[in-house]
Amino acid sequence: MMVTREKPVADSAPEEGAFEDARVEYERAGTNLDLEPITSEDEDYDSAPPDYQIATYPADYTLEVLYQKWQAGDIRIPDFQRGFVWKQVQASKLIESFLVGLPVPAVFLYNEHKSQKYFVIDGQQRLKSVFFFFEGFFGLPVRNQRQVFTLKGLHETSRFRERGFRDLQEADQRRLKNAVLRAFIVQQMDPNDDTSMYHIFERLNTGGTLLANQEIRNCVYHGRFVEFLEDINRNENWRTILGNHEPDRRRKDMELLVRFFAMRDLSAYTKPMKDFLSRFMRKNKNPTAERLEHTRELFSSTCKAVVETLGGKPFHVRAGLNSAVFDAVMVAFSNHTARPGDDMAQRYRHLLGNDEFDQCTRQGTTDRDIVHKRFRKASQLLFDD
């Protein structure tokens, strides 16, 4: 077994820095929210992953075994990946390659330590082509109907042409089921930390796929907490704070929610922000119903207090919503939901005019010392702490 720091395989390698720049642009261009660009936030977004110890090793599975794993739910396609896009001719030629013994490129799978399930990093089109052929139908149902999968586009002399799996001779069926597809298994060595999975999918670019940070987190750490975020993201006062009543296409509104909840435990904060948020989601993947209800009440009362005292879009202080102003003020309010006074709007204007706080919302906004300084200043000037 080879231990190495592994990067996911892509169809073609972009120039250094180009992929990260493209992802930032993708998220900016696709968001519904009016967000203030902050250089330090973009730098945090593009920060390099930690130096993980990752094991990468080959495993040769028969197609029958892979199909059984798929049926059992042991192989999972991440939700954010593009769907099955191959045409029937492409899939047919892949099946023919297995039948006649031609080499087929390996697939890459991430082995999640806790569940021991496989997440497909690269190879969805190949795997689904095989699975669909075994099922006898091509692609997913359309209006409750599925297309029969017979091998199309093969040479007219091929004895497999226009045949489905059940049309093959028994020997050919066995040959296909026993055909081997090599898989490279990627697994993080530390059983208590699976954050490498986030970074592997973050850099996934097969077929030109671009992914926003929160889109990845919602899949990698999917559980009751993600479902909870989707629910409270529709809170009326929350949408008033954002200044947009439609959920964001790039899930930036949900990322702000995670930022708010995570930053309430300021003592746990470490840079980069994006990894801090990922660790928080992993830790809180499936909280109890009681904890979620308490969190809902805290969030609702915080948003209500902010809107009633500061009005709509209170964190659009210069050129769009400033995430650094947002997290410091929202957390301060969450710690004092019973104390907003009649002069809160005046206090807030005084905070925004404070030179030290202003500087902490423009530069180095994810640096630990800057984060602590702006949170302390917000609490002091708003609530006399």
Coordinates of N, CA and C in Angstrom, one line a residue, residues 80-252:
F80 N -23.7 16.7 -5.8 CA -23.4 17.9 -6.6 C -22.8 17.5 -7.9
Q81 N -22.4 16.2 -8.2 CA -21.9 15.9 -9.5 C -23.0 16.0 -10.5
R82 N -22.5 16.3 -11.8 CA -23.5 16.3 -12.9 C -24.1 14.9 -13.0
G83 N -25.3 14.9 -13.6 CA -25.9 13.6 -13.8 C -25.3 12.7 -14.8
F84 N -26.0 11.6 -15.1 CA -25.5 10.7 -16.2 C -25.7 11.4 -17.5
V85 N -24.7 11.6 -18.3 CA -24.8 12.3 -19.5 C -24.3 11.6 -20.8
W86 N -23.8 10.3 -20.6 CA -23.4 9.6 -21.7 C -24.6 9.2 -22.6
K87 N -24.3 9.1 -23.9 CA -25.3 8.6 -24.9 C -25.2 7.1 -24.9
Q88 N -26.3 6.5 -25.5 CA -26.3 5.0 -25.4 C -25.2 4.4 -26.3
V89 N -24.7 5.1 -27.3 CA -23.6 4.6 -28.1 C -22.3 4.5 -27.3
Q90 N -22.1 5.6 -26.5 CA -20.9 5.6 -25.6 C -20.9 4.5 -24.6
A91 N -22.1 4.3 -24.0 CA -22.2 3.3 -23.0 C -22.1 1.9 -23.6
S92 N -22.6 1.7 -24.8 CA -22.6 0.4 -25.5 C -21.2 0.0 -25.9
K93 N -20.4 1.0 -26.3 CA -19.0 0.7 -26.6 C -18.1 0.3 -25.4
L94 N -18.5 0.9 -24.2 CA -17.8 0.5 -23.0 C -18.2 -0.9 -22.7
I95 N -19.4 -1.3 -22.8 CA -19.8 -2.7 -22.5 C -19.1 -3.6 -23.4
E96 N -19.1 -3.3 -24.7 CA -18.4 -4.1 -25.7 C -16.9 -4.3 -25.3
S97 N -16.3 -3.2 -24.8 CA -14.9 -3.3 -24.4 C -14.7 -4.4 -23.3
F98 N -15.6 -4.4 -22.3 CA -15.5 -5.5 -21.3 C -15.7 -6.8 -21.9
L99 N -16.6 -7.0 -22.8 CA -17.0 -8.3 -23.4 C -15.8 -8.8 -24.2
V100 N -15.1 -8.0 -24.9 CA -14.0 -8.5 -25.8 C -12.6 -8.4 -25.1
G101 N -12.6 -7.9 -23.9 CA -11.3 -7.9 -23.1 C -10.4 -6.6 -23.4
L102 N -11.0 -5.6 -23.9 CA -10.2 -4.3 -24.1 C -10.0 -3.6 -22.7
P103 N -8.9 -2.9 -22.6 CA -8.7 -2.2 -21.3 C -9.7 -1.0 -21.1
V104 N -10.1 -0.8 -19.9 CA -11.0 0.3 -19.5 C -10.3 1.1 -18.4
P105 N -10.4 2.4 -18.5 CA -9.7 3.3 -17.5 C -10.3 3.0 -16.1
A106 N -9.4 3.1 -15.1 CA -9.8 2.8 -13.7 C -10.8 3.9 -13.2
V107 N -11.5 3.6 -12.1 CA -12.3 4.6 -11.4 C -11.7 5.0 -10.1
F108 N -12.0 6.1 -9.6 CA -11.5 6.5 -8.3 C -12.6 6.7 -7.3
L109 N -12.4 6.0 -6.1 CA -13.4 6.0 -5.1 C -12.9 6.4 -3.7
Y110 N -13.6 7.2 -3.0 CA -13.2 7.7 -1.7 C -13.9 6.8 -0.6
N111 N -13.1 6.1 0.2 CA -13.6 5.2 1.2 C -13.8 6.0 2.5
E112 N -15.1 6.3 2.9 CA -15.4 7.0 4.1 C -15.2 6.1 5.3
H113 N -14.3 6.5 6.2 CA -13.9 5.5 7.3 C -15.1 5.1 8.1
K114 N -15.9 6.0 8.5 CA -17.0 5.6 9.5 C -18.0 4.7 8.9
S115 N -18.5 5.0 7.7 CA -19.5 4.2 7.1 C -19.0 3.1 6.2
Q116 N -17.7 3.2 5.8 CA -17.1 2.2 4.9 C -17.8 2.2 3.5
K117 N -18.5 3.3 3.2 CA -19.1 3.4 1.9 C -18.2 4.1 0.9
Y118 N -18.4 3.9 -0.4 CA -17.5 4.5 -1.4 C -18.3 5.7 -2.0
F119 N -17.5 6.8 -2.1 CA -18.0 8.0 -2.8 C -17.3 8.0 -4.2
V120 N -18.0 8.1 -5.3 CA -17.3 8.1 -6.6 C -16.7 9.5 -6.8
I121 N -15.3 9.5 -6.9 CA -14.6 10.7 -7.2 C -14.6 10.9 -8.8
D122 N -14.2 9.8 -9.4 CA -14.2 9.9 -10.9 C -14.6 8.5 -11.5
G123 N -15.5 8.5 -12.4 CA -15.9 7.2 -13.0 C -17.4 7.0 -13.0
Q124 N -18.2 8.0 -12.7 CA -19.7 7.9 -12.6 C -20.3 7.4 -13.9
Q125 N -19.8 7.9 -15.1 CA -20.4 7.5 -16.4 C -20.1 6.0 -16.7
R126 N -18.9 5.6 -16.4 CA -18.6 4.2 -16.6 C -19.4 3.3 -15.7
L127 N -19.4 3.6 -14.4 CA -20.1 2.7 -13.5 C -21.6 2.7 -13.8
K128 N -22.2 3.8 -14.0 CA -23.7 3.8 -14.3 C -24.0 3.1 -15.6
S129 N -23.1 3.2 -16.6 CA -23.3 2.4 -17.8 C -23.4 0.9 -17.6
V130 N -22.5 0.4 -16.7 CA -22.5 -1.0 -16.4 C -23.8 -1.3 -15.6
F131 N -24.1 -0.5 -14.6 CA -25.3 -0.8 -13.8 C -26.5 -0.8 -14.6
F132 N -26.7 0.2 -15.5 CA -27.9 0.3 -16.3 C -28.0 -1.0 -17.3
F133 N -26.8 -1.4 -17.8 CA -26.9 -2.6 -18.7 C -27.4 -3.8 -18.0
F134 N -26.9 -4.0 -16.7 CA -27.3 -5.2 -16.0 C -28.8 -5.1 -15.7
E135 N -29.3 -3.8 -15.4 CA -30.7 -3.6 -15.2 C -31.6 -3.8 -16.4
G136 N -31.0 -3.6 -17.6 CA -31.7 -3.7 -18.8 C -32.3 -2.4 -19.4
F137 N -32.1 -1.3 -18.6 CA -32.7 -0.1 -19.0 C -31.7 1.0 -19.0
F138 N -31.7 1.9 -20.0 CA -30.7 3.0 -20.2 C -31.2 4.3 -19.5
G139 N -30.4 4.8 -18.6 CA -30.7 6.1 -18.0 C -31.9 5.9 -16.9
L140 N -32.2 7.1 -16.4 CA -33.2 7.2 -15.4 C -34.6 7.3 -16.0
P141 N -35.7 7.0 -15.3 CA -37.0 7.1 -15.9 C -37.4 8.5 -16.3
V142 N -38.1 8.6 -17.4 CA -38.6 9.9 -17.9 C -40.1 9.7 -18.0
R143 N -40.9 10.5 -17.2 CA -42.3 10.3 -17.2 C -42.7 8.9 -16.9
N144 N -42.0 8.3 -15.9 CA -42.3 6.9 -15.5 C -42.0 5.8 -16.5
Q145 N -41.2 6.2 -17.6 CA -40.9 5.2 -18.6 C -39.3 5.2 -18.7
R146 N -38.8 4.0 -19.0 CA -37.3 3.9 -19.2 C -37.1 3.2 -20.6
Q147 N -36.0 3.7 -21.1 CA -35.5 3.1 -22.4 C -34.8 1.8 -22.3
V148 N -35.2 0.8 -23.1 CA -34.5 -0.5 -23.0 C -33.1 -0.3 -23.5
F149 N -32.2 -0.9 -22.8 CA -30.7 -0.8 -23.1 C -30.3 -2.0 -23.9
T150 N -30.1 -1.7 -25.2 CA -29.4 -2.7 -26.1 C -28.2 -2.0 -26.7
L151 N -27.2 -2.7 -27.1 CA -26.0 -2.2 -27.5 C -26.1 -1.6 -28.9
K152 N -25.9 -0.2 -28.9 CA -26.1 0.5 -30.1 C -24.7 1.0 -30.6
G153 N -24.7 1.2 -32.0 CA -23.5 1.9 -32.5 C -22.3 1.0 -32.7
L154 N -22.5 -0.3 -32.5 CA -21.4 -1.3 -32.7 C -21.2 -1.6 -34.2
H155 N -20.0 -2.1 -34.5 CA -19.8 -2.5 -35.9 C -20.8 -3.6 -36.3
E156 N -21.2 -3.5 -37.6 CA -22.3 -4.4 -38.1 C -21.9 -5.9 -38.0
T157 N -20.6 -6.2 -37.8 CA -20.1 -7.6 -37.7 C -20.1 -8.0 -36.3
S158 N -20.3 -7.1 -35.3 CA -20.2 -7.5 -33.9 C -21.4 -8.4 -33.5
R159 N -21.1 -9.5 -32.8 CA -22.2 -10.4 -32.4 C -23.0 -9.9 -31.2
F160 N -22.5 -8.7 -30.7 CA -23.2 -8.2 -29.5 C -24.2 -7.0 -29.9
R161 N -24.1 -6.7 -31.2 CA -24.9 -5.6 -31.7 C -26.4 -5.8 -31.4
E162 N -27.1 -4.7 -30.9 CA -28.5 -4.7 -30.6 C -28.9 -5.7 -29.5
R163 N -28.0 -6.2 -28.8 CA -28.4 -7.2 -27.7 C -28.4 -6.5 -26.3
G164 N -29.4 -6.8 -25.5 CA -29.4 -6.4 -24.1 C -28.7 -7.5 -23.3
F165 N -28.6 -7.3 -22.0 CA -27.9 -8.2 -21.2 C -28.5 -9.6 -21.2
R166 N -29.8 -9.7 -21.2 CA -30.6 -10.9 -21.1 C -30.6 -11.6 -22.5
D167 N -30.2 -10.8 -23.6 CA -30.1 -11.4 -24.9 C -28.7 -12.1 -25.1
L168 N -27.8 -11.8 -24.3 CA -26.4 -12.4 -24.5 C -26.5 -13.9 -24.1
Q169 N -25.6 -14.6 -24.8 CA -25.4 -16.0 -24.4 C -24.9 -16.1 -22.9
E170 N -25.3 -17.2 -22.3 CA -24.9 -17.4 -20.9 C -23.4 -17.2 -20.6
A171 N -22.6 -17.7 -21.5 CA -21.1 -17.6 -21.4 C -20.7 -16.1 -21.4
D172 N -21.4 -15.3 -22.3 CA -21.1 -13.9 -22.4 C -21.6 -13.1 -21.2
Q173 N -22.7 -13.5 -20.7 CA -23.2 -12.9 -19.4 C -22.2 -13.1 -18.3
R174 N -21.7 -14.4 -18.2 CA -20.7 -14.6 -17.1 C -19.5 -13.9 -17.4
R175 N -19.0 -13.8 -18.7 CA -17.8 -13.1 -19.0 C -17.9 -11.6 -18.5
L176 N -19.1 -11.0 -18.8 CA -19.3 -9.6 -18.4 C -19.3 -9.5 -16.9
K177 N -20.0 -10.3 -16.2 CA -20.1 -10.2 -14.8 C -18.8 -10.4 -14.1
N178 N -17.9 -11.3 -14.7 CA -16.6 -11.5 -14.1 C -15.5 -10.6 -14.6
A179 N -15.9 -9.7 -15.6 CA -14.9 -8.7 -16.0 C -14.5 -7.8 -14.9
V180 N -13.2 -7.4 -14.9 CA -12.6 -6.7 -13.8 C -12.5 -5.2 -14.1
L181 N -12.9 -4.3 -13.2 CA -12.7 -2.9 -13.4 C -11.8 -2.5 -12.2
R182 N -10.6 -1.9 -12.5 CA -9.7 -1.5 -11.5 C -10.3 -0.2 -10.8
A183 N -10.2 -0.2 -9.5 CA -10.6 1.0 -8.8 C -9.4 1.5 -7.9
F184 N -9.1 2.7 -7.9 CA -8.2 3.3 -6.9 C -8.9 3.8 -5.7
I185 N -8.7 3.3 -4.6 CA -9.4 3.6 -3.3 C -8.5 4.7 -2.6
V186 N -9.2 5.8 -2.3 CA -8.5 6.9 -1.5 C -9.1 6.9 -0.1
Q187 N -8.3 6.8 0.9 CA -8.7 6.8 2.3 C -7.8 7.6 3.1
Q188 N -8.4 8.5 4.0 CA -7.6 9.2 5.0 C -7.2 8.3 6.1
M189 N -6.0 8.4 6.5 CA -5.4 7.5 7.5 C -6.0 7.8 8.9
D190 N -6.2 9.0 9.3 CA -6.7 9.4 10.6 C -8.2 9.1 10.7
P191 N -8.6 8.1 11.5 CA -10.0 7.7 11.5 C -10.9 8.8 12.2
N192 N -10.3 9.7 12.9 CA -11.1 10.7 13.6 C -11.3 12.0 12.8
D193 N -10.8 12.0 11.5 CA -10.8 13.2 10.7 C -11.0 12.9 9.3
D194 N -12.2 13.2 8.7 CA -12.4 12.9 7.3 C -12.5 14.1 6.4
T195 N -11.9 15.2 6.9 CA -12.0 16.5 6.2 C -11.3 16.5 4.8
S196 N -10.4 15.5 4.6 CA -9.8 15.4 3.3 C -10.8 15.2 2.2
M197 N -11.9 14.5 2.5 CA -12.9 14.2 1.5 C -13.5 15.6 0.9
Y198 N -13.6 16.6 1.8 CA -14.1 17.9 1.3 C -13.1 18.4 0.3
H199 N -11.8 18.4 0.6 CA -10.8 19.0 -0.3 C -10.7 18.2 -1.6
I200 N -10.8 16.9 -1.5 CA -10.8 16.1 -2.7 C -11.9 16.5 -3.7
F201 N -13.1 16.6 -3.1 CA -14.3 17.0 -4.0 C -14.2 18.4 -4.4
E202 N -13.6 19.3 -3.5 CA -13.4 20.7 -3.8 C -12.6 20.8 -5.1
R203 N -11.7 20.0 -5.3 CA -10.8 20.1 -6.5 C -11.2 19.2 -7.7
L204 N -12.4 18.5 -7.5 CA -12.9 17.7 -8.6 C -13.3 18.6 -9.7
N205 N -12.8 18.2 -10.9 CA -13.1 19.1 -12.1 C -13.4 18.2 -13.3
T206 N -13.8 17.0 -13.1 CA -14.1 16.1 -14.2 C -15.2 16.7 -15.0
G207 N -15.0 16.8 -16.3 CA -16.1 17.3 -17.2 C -16.3 18.8 -17.0
G208 N -15.3 19.5 -16.4 CA -15.5 20.9 -16.2 C -16.4 21.3 -15.1
T209 N -16.7 20.4 -14.1 CA -17.6 20.7 -13.0 C -16.9 21.7 -12.1
L210 N -17.7 22.7 -11.7 CA -17.2 23.7 -10.7 C -18.2 23.6 -9.5
L211 N -17.6 23.7 -8.3 CA -18.4 23.5 -7.1 C -18.2 24.6 -6.1
A212 N -19.3 25.1 -5.6 CA -19.2 26.1 -4.5 C -19.0 25.4 -3.2
N213 N -18.3 26.1 -2.3 CA -17.9 25.4 -1.0 C -19.1 24.8 -0.3
Q214 N -20.2 25.5 -0.2 CA -21.3 25.0 0.6 C -22.1 23.9 -0.2
E215 N -22.0 23.9 -1.5 CA -22.6 22.8 -2.2 C -21.9 21.5 -1.9
I216 N -20.6 21.6 -1.7 CA -19.8 20.4 -1.4 C -20.1 20.0 0.1
R217 N -20.1 20.9 1.0 CA -20.4 20.6 2.4 C -21.7 19.9 2.5
N218 N -22.7 20.4 1.8 CA -24.1 19.9 2.0 C -24.1 18.4 1.6
C219 N -23.3 18.0 0.6 CA -23.2 16.6 0.2 C -22.4 15.8 1.2
V220 N -21.1 16.2 1.4 CA -20.2 15.5 2.1 C -20.6 15.3 3.6
Y221 N -21.3 16.3 4.1 CA -21.7 16.2 5.5 C -23.3 16.1 5.6
H222 N -23.9 15.5 4.6 CA -25.4 15.5 4.6 C -25.9 14.7 5.8
G223 N -26.9 15.3 6.4 CA -27.6 14.7 7.6 C -28.7 15.6 8.1
R224 N -29.0 15.5 9.3 CA -30.1 16.3 9.9 C -29.8 17.7 9.9
F225 N -28.5 18.1 10.1 CA -28.2 19.5 10.2 C -28.4 20.2 8.8
V226 N -28.0 19.5 7.7 CA -28.2 20.1 6.4 C -29.7 20.3 6.2
E227 N -30.5 19.4 6.5 CA -32.0 19.5 6.4 C -32.5 20.6 7.2
F228 N -31.9 20.8 8.4 CA -32.3 21.9 9.3 C -32.0 23.3 8.7
L229 N -30.8 23.4 8.1 CA -30.3 24.6 7.4 C -31.3 24.9 6.3
E230 N -31.6 23.9 5.5 CA -32.5 24.2 4.4 C -33.9 24.7 4.9
D231 N -34.3 24.3 6.0 CA -35.6 24.7 6.6 C -35.5 26.2 7.1
I232 N -34.5 26.5 8.0 CA -34.5 27.8 8.5 C -34.0 28.8 7.5
N233 N -33.4 28.4 6.4 CA -33.0 29.3 5.4 C -34.2 30.1 4.8
R234 N -35.4 29.6 5.0 CA -36.6 30.2 4.5 C -37.3 31.1 5.6
N235 N -36.6 31.3 6.7 CA -37.1 32.2 7.8 C -37.3 33.6 7.2
E236 N -38.5 34.2 7.5 CA -38.8 35.5 6.8 C -37.9 36.6 7.3
N237 N -37.6 36.6 8.6 CA -36.6 37.7 9.0 C -35.2 37.5 8.5
W238 N -34.8 36.2 8.3 CA -33.5 35.9 7.8 C -33.4 36.4 6.3
R239 N -34.5 36.1 5.5 CA -34.5 36.6 4.2 C -34.5 38.1 4.1
T240 N -35.1 38.8 5.1 CA -35.1 40.3 5.1 C -33.7 40.8 5.4
I241 N -33.0 40.1 6.3 CA -31.6 40.4 6.6 C -30.7 40.3 5.3
L242 N -31.0 39.2 4.6 CA -30.2 39.0 3.3 C -30.6 40.0 2.2
G243 N -31.8 40.4 2.3 CA -32.3 41.3 1.2 C -32.7 40.6 -0.1
N244 N -32.9 39.3 0.1 CA -33.3 38.5 -1.1 C -34.2 37.3 -0.6
H245 N -35.4 37.2 -1.1 CA -36.3 36.2 -0.6 C -36.2 34.8 -1.4
E246 N -35.3 34.7 -2.3 CA -35.1 33.4 -3.0 C -33.9 32.7 -2.5
P247 N -33.9 31.4 -2.2 CA -32.7 30.7 -1.8 C -31.6 30.9 -2.9
D248 N -30.4 31.0 -2.4 CA -29.3 31.2 -3.3 C -28.9 30.0 -4.1
R249 N -28.6 30.1 -5.4 CA -28.2 29.0 -6.2 C -26.9 28.4 -5.8
R250 N -26.0 29.1 -5.3 CA -24.7 28.6 -4.9 C -24.6 28.3 -3.4
R251 N -25.8 28.4 -2.7 CA -25.9 28.1 -1.3 C -25.1 29.0 -0.4
K252 N -24.8 30.2 -0.9 CA -24.1 31.2 0.0 C -24.9 31.6 1.2

